[in-house]
Coordinates of C-alpha atoms in Angstrom, one line a residue:
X1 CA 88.8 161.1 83.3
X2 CA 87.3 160.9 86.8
X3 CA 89.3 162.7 89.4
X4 CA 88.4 162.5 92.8
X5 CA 87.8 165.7 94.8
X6 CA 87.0 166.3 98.5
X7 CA 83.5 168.4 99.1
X8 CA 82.9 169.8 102.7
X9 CA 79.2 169.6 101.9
X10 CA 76.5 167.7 100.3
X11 CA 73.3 169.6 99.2
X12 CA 70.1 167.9 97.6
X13 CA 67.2 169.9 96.8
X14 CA 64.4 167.8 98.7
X15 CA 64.4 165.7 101.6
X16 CA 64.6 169.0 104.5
X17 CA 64.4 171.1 105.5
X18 CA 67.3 170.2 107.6
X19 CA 71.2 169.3 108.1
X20 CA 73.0 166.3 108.8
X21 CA 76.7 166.2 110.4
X22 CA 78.8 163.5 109.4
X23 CA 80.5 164.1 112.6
X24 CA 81.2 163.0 116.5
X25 CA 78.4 164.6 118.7
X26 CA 80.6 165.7 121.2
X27 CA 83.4 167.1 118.9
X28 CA 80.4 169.0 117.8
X29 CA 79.0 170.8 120.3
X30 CA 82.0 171.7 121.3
X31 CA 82.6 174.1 118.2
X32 CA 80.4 173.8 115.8
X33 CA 77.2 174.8 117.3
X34 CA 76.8 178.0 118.5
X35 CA 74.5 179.6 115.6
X36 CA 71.6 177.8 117.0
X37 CA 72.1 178.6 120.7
X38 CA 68.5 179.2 122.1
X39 CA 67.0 178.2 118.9
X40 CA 66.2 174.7 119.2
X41 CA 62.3 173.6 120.1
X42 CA 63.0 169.7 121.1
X43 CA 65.9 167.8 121.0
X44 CA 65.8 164.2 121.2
X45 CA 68.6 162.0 122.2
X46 CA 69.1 158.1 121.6
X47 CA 72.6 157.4 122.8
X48 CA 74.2 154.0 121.7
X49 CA 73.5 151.4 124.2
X50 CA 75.4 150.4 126.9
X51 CA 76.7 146.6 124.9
X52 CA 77.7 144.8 121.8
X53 CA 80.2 146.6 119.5
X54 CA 80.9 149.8 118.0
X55 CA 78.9 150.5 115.1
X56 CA 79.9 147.6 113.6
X57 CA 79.0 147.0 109.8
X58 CA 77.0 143.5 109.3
X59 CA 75.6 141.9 106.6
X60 CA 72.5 143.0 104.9
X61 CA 73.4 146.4 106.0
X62 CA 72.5 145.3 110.1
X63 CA 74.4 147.8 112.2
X64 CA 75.5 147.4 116.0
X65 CA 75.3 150.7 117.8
X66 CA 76.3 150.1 121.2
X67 CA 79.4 150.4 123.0
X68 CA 81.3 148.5 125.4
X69 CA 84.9 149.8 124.9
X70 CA 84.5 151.3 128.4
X71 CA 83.2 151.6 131.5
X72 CA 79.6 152.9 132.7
X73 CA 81.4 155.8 133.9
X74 CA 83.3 156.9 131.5
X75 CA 80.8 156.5 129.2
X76 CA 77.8 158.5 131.6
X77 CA 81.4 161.5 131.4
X78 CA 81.0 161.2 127.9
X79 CA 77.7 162.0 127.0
X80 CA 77.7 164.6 130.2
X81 CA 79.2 167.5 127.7
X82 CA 76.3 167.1 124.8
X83 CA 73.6 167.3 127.5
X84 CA 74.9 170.9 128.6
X85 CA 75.2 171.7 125.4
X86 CA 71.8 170.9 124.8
X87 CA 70.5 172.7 127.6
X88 CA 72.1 175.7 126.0
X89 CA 71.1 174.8 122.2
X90 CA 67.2 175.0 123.6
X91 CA 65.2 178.0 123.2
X92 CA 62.9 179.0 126.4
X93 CA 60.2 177.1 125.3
X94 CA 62.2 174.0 124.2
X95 CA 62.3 170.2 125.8
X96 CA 64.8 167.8 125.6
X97 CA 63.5 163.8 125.6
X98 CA 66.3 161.6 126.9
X99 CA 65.9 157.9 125.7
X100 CA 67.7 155.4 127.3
X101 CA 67.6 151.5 129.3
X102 CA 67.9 150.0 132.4
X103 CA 71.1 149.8 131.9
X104 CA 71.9 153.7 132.4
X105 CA 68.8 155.0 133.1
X106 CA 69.6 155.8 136.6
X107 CA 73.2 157.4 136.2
X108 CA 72.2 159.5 133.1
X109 CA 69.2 161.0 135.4
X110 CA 71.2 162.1 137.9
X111 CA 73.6 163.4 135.2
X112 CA 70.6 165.6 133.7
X113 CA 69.2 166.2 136.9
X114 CA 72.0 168.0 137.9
X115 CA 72.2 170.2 134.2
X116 CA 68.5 170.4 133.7
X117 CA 67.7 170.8 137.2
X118 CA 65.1 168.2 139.0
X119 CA 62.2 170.6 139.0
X120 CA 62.7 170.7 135.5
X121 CA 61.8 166.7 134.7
X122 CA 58.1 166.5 133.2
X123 CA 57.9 163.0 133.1
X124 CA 59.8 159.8 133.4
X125 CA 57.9 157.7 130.3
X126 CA 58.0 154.4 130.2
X127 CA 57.9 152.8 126.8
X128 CA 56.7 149.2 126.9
X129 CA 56.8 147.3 124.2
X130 CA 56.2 143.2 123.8
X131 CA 58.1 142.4 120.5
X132 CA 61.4 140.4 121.2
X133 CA 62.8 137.6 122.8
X134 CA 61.5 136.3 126.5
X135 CA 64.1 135.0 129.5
X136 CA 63.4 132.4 132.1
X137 CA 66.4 133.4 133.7
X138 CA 64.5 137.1 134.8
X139 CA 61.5 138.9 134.0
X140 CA 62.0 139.5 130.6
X141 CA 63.1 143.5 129.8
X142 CA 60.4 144.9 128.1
X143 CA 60.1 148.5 128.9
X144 CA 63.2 151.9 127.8
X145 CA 63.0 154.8 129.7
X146 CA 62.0 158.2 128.4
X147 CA 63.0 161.4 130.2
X148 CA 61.0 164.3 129.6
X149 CA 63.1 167.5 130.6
X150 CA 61.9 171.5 130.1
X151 CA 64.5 174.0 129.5
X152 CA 62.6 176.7 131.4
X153 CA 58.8 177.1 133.0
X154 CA 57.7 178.9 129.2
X155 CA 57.8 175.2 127.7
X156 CA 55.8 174.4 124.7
X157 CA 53.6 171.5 125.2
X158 CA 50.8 170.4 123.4
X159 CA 48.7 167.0 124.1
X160 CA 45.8 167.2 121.9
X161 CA 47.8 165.7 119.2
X162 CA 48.5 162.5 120.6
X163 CA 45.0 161.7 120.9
X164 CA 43.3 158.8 119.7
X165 CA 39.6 158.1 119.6
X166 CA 38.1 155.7 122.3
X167 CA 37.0 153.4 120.5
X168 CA 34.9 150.7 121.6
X169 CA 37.6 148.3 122.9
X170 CA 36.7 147.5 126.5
X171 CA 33.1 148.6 126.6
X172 CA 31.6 145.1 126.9
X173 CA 29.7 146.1 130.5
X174 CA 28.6 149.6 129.4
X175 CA 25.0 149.6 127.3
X176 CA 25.7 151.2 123.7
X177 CA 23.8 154.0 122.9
X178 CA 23.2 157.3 120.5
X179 CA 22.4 160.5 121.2
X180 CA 20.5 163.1 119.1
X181 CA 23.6 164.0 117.1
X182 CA 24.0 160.0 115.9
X183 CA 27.2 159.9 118.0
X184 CA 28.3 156.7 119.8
X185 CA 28.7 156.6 123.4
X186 CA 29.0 153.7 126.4
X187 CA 27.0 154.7 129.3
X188 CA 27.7 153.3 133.0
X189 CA 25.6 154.5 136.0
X190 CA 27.2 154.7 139.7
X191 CA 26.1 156.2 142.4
X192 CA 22.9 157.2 140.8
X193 CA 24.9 159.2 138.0
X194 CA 25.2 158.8 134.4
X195 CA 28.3 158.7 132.5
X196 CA 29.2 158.8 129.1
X197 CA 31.9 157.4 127.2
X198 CA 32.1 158.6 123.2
X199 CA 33.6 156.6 120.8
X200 CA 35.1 159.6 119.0
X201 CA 36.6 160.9 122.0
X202 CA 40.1 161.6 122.0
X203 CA 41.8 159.9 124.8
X204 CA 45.5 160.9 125.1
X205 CA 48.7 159.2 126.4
X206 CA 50.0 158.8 130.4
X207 CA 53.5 158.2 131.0
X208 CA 53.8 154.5 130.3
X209 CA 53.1 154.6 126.4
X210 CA 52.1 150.4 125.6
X211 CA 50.4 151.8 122.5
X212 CA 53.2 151.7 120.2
X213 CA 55.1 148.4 119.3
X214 CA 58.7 148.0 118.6
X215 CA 59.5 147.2 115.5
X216 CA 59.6 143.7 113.9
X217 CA 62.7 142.6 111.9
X218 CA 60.9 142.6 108.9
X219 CA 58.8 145.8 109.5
X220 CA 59.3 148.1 106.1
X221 CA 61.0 150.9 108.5
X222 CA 63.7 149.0 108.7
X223 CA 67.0 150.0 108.0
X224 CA 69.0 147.3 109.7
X225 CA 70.1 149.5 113.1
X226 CA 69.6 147.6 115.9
X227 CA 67.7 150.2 118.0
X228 CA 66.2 151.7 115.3
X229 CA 62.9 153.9 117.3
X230 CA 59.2 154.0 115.4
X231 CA 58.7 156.8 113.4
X232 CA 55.4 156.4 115.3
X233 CA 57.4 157.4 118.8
X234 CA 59.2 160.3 117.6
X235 CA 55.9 161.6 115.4
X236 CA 54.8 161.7 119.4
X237 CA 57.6 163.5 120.8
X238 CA 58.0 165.6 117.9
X239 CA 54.5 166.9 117.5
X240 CA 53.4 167.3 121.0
X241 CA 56.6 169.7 121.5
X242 CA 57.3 171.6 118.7
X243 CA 55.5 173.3 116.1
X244 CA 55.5 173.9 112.3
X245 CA 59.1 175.5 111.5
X246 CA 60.6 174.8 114.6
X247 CA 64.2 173.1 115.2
X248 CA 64.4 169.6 115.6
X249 CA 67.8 167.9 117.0
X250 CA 68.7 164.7 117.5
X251 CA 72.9 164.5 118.0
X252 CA 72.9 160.6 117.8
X253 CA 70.9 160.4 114.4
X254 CA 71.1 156.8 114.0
X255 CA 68.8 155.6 111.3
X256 CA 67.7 159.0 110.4
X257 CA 64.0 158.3 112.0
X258 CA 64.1 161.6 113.8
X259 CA 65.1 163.4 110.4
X260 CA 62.7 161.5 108.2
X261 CA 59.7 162.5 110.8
X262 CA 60.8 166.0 111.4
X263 CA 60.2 166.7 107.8
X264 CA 57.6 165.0 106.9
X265 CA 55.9 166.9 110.0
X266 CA 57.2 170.1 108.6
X267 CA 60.1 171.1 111.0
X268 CA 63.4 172.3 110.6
X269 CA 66.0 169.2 111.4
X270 CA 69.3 169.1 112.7
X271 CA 70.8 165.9 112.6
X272 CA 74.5 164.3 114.2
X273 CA 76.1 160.8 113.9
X274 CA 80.3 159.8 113.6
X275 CA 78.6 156.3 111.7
X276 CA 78.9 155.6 108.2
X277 CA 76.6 153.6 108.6
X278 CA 74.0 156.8 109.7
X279 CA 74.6 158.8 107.2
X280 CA 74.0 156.2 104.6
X281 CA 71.0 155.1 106.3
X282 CA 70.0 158.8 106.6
X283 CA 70.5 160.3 103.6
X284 CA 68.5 157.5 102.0
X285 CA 65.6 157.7 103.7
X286 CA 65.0 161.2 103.6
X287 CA 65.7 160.8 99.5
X288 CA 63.3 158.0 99.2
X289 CA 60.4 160.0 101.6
X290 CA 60.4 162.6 99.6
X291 CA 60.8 160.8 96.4
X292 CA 57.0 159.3 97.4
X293 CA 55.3 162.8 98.0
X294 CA 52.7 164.9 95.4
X295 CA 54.7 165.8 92.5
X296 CA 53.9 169.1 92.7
X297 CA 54.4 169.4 96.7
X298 CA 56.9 172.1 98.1
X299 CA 60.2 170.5 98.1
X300 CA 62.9 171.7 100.3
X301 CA 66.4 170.8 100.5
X302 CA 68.9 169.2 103.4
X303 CA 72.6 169.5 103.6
X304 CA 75.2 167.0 104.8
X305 CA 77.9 168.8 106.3
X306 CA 81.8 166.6 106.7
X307 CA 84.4 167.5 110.3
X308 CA 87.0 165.7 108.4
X309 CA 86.4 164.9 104.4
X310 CA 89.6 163.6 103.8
X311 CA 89.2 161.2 106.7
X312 CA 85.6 160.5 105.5
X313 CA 85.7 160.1 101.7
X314 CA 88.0 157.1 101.0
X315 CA 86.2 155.5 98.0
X316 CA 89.3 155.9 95.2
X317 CA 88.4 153.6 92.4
X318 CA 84.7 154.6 91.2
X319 CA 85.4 152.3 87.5
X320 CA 85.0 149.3 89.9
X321 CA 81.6 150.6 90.3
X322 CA 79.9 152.5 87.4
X323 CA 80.5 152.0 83.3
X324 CA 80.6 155.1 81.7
X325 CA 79.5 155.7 78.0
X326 CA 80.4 158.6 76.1
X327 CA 77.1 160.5 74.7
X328 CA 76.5 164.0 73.7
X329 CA 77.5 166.6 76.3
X330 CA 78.7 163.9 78.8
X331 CA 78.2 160.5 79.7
X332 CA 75.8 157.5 80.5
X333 CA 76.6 156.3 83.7
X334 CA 75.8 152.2 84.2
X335 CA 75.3 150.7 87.6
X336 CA 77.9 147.3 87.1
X337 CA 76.7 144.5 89.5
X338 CA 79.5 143.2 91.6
X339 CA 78.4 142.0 94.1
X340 CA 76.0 144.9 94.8
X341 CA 78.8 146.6 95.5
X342 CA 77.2 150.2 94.4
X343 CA 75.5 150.8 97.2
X344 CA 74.2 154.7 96.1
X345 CA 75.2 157.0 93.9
X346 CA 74.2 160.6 92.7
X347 CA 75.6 162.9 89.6
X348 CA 75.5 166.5 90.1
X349 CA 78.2 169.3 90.0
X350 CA 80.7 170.5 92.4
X351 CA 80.7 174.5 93.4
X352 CA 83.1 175.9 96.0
X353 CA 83.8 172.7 97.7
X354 CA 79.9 171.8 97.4
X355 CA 78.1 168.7 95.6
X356 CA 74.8 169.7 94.6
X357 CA 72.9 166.1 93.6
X358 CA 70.0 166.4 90.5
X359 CA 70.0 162.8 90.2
X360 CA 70.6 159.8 92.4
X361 CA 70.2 156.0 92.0
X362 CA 69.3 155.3 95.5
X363 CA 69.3 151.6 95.1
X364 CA 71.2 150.9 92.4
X365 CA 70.8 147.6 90.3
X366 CA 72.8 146.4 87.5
X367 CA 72.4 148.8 84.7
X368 CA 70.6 151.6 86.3
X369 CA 71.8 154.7 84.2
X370 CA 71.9 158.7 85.1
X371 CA 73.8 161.2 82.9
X372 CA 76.8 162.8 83.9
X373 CA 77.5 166.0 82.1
X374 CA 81.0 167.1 81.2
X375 CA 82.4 169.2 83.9
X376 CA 80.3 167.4 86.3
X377 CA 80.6 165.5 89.4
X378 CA 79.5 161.7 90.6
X379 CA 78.8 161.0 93.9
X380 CA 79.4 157.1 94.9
X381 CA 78.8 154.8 97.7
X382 CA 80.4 151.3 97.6
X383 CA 78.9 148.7 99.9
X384 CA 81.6 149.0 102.9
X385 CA 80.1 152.4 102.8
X386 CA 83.0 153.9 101.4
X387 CA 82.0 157.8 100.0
X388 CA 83.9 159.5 97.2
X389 CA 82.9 162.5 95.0
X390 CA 85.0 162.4 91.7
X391 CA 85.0 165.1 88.6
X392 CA 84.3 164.4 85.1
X393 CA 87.0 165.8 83.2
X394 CA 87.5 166.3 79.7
X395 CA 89.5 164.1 77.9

């Protein structure tokens, strides 16, 4: 009754505008790329770190994305062809942010020194942070590294909207005043001048950024990746170098964060990762975000795009999974709790190797129904992370 079939391509109708490859970065830009040569406004790029194990899955769905299969090097080698292709995928006006630790921070500048050209660094930001463990053993490592690279001298770059108002924080020695208009200021006089301070001025970021915090374990962004970033530090990067419609990348997509933010800001995303783990983490976010807009806000939809789908689809027994009930037309499909072993699931239809979702339980629990039409298609995601797409044939 269900068959399983291999898609090459998911398609939901909200959560974009954008793409996600289910697919190694550097496979990637190798040959699957060139339609947005010169298109792309920022690209952002969060390597795995230099430790631990690969992508490992954990309980709780708490990924490890780090390496350690290899040496500093070789790894430095590997990530050496996605940054050309970067430089390429940029369009005159694009940047590319490079976020990385002490660990590599020194080898992978002198790698994109040499691509980008040194002339072409912006900044080297330091992102401090003071969540996390402390050492005795060393000054504890608080601080990544941020590089800012321009393809070319036409970069777009726009700082007014990282501002935040003054406040009042730090004022204590300045006399608080009002001027005609009722507006706040701190005044200070040296030198036999006056200065003013307002409180609704917008005072903007340096190079060391100790305004945003890492996030907690139990902070409601989390997804359960290790490095996950803020959606607080990419709405920085993303919004003081691109604008509405532009092309966002990020070839190590991770947790989705630069996805979820991209759209929610209005760009165009492009997203990679070779982790299961990613793409579930991905494709659920960007379900859920839009899930919590207006009702009747513009929706637009995101595609998830396979290398390899027999490789990548190896869920083959969804009746472990689901209960289906005949009903008129179809069938109601019931969520069985084993385990929690659904982990997602959609019901749609399946044209020219295409899934097209219309309805998804995005965290199942037991007994959670959708309908699933004759002729139709289920989409089902067991808690290994296993995919498979399976067809609703008559009987």
């Amino acid at each position: 009754m269900l068959t399983k079939t291999f898609v090459l391509k998911e398609h939901h109708p909200f959560g974009g505008s954008g793409k996600v490859f289910f697919a190694d970065s550097a496979e990637l830009v190798r040959r699957g790329l060139e339609e947005y040569a010169g298109k792309v406004q920022v690209i952002y790029l969060d390597p795995p770190s230099f430790s631990g194990g690969a992508f490992e899955f954990k309980d709780k769905y708490a990924f490890s994305d780090s390496v350690e299969d290899r040496s500093a090097e070789e790894y430095v080698e590997s990530i050496k062809p996605v940054l050309t292709a970067c430089r390429d995928l940029l369009c005159p006006s694009g940047s590319l942010y490079l976020h990385t630790d002490y660990r590599l921070s020194g080898k992978l500048r002198l790698i994109a020194d040499e691509i980008f050209g040194e002339d072409n660094l912006m900044n080297e930001i330091i992102w401090s942070y003071k969540l996390g463990g402390r050492s005795t053993r060393f000054y504890s490592r608080k601080h990544d590294t941020i590089l800012f690279y321009r393809r070319s001298r036409k970069v777009f770059f726009d700082i007014s909207v990282t501002g935040t108002p003054r406040g009042n924080s730090g004022k204590n020695h300045m006399k608080r005043r009002a001027d005609e208009n009722g507006r706040i200021y701190f005044t200070v006089r040296t030198g036999g001048r006056e200065y003013r301070y307002y409180e609704d001025d917008l005072v903007y970021p340096t190079d060391v950024w100790d305004d945003i915090e890492h996030l907690h374990q139990r902070d409601p962004e989390r997804t359960g990746f290790s490095s996950q970033k803020p959606e607080t530090l990419l709405k920085r990067v993303i919004t003081a170098s691109s604008r509405e419609g532009d092309i966002v990348m990020d070839l190590f997509g991770g947790s989705g964060t630069t996805a979820k933010v991209a759209a929610e800001t209005g760009r165009q995303f492009i997203t990679a990762d070779i982790g299961a783990a990613s793409l579930f983490a991905t494709r659920r976010r960007l379900i859920e975000a839009e899930r919590e807009t207006e009702l009747f806000s513009e929706k637009a939809p995101f595609e998830v795009v396979y290398d390899d789908p027999k490789a990548r689809q190896t869920l083959d027994k969804p009746l472990e999974l689901v209960k289906l009930t005949p009903s008129l037309g179809g069938f109601k499909v019931a969520v069985l709790d084993v385990k929690n072993a659904c982990a997602f699931a959609a019901v749609g239809r399946i044209e020219k190797g295409v899934f097209h979702a219309d309805d998804y339980a995005v965290r199942p629990k037991e007994g959670e129904g959708m309908f699933l039409k004759n002729g139709g298609a289920i989409m089902l995601v067991d808690s290994k992370l296993r995919t498979g797409f399976f067809t609703l044939k008559d009987r």
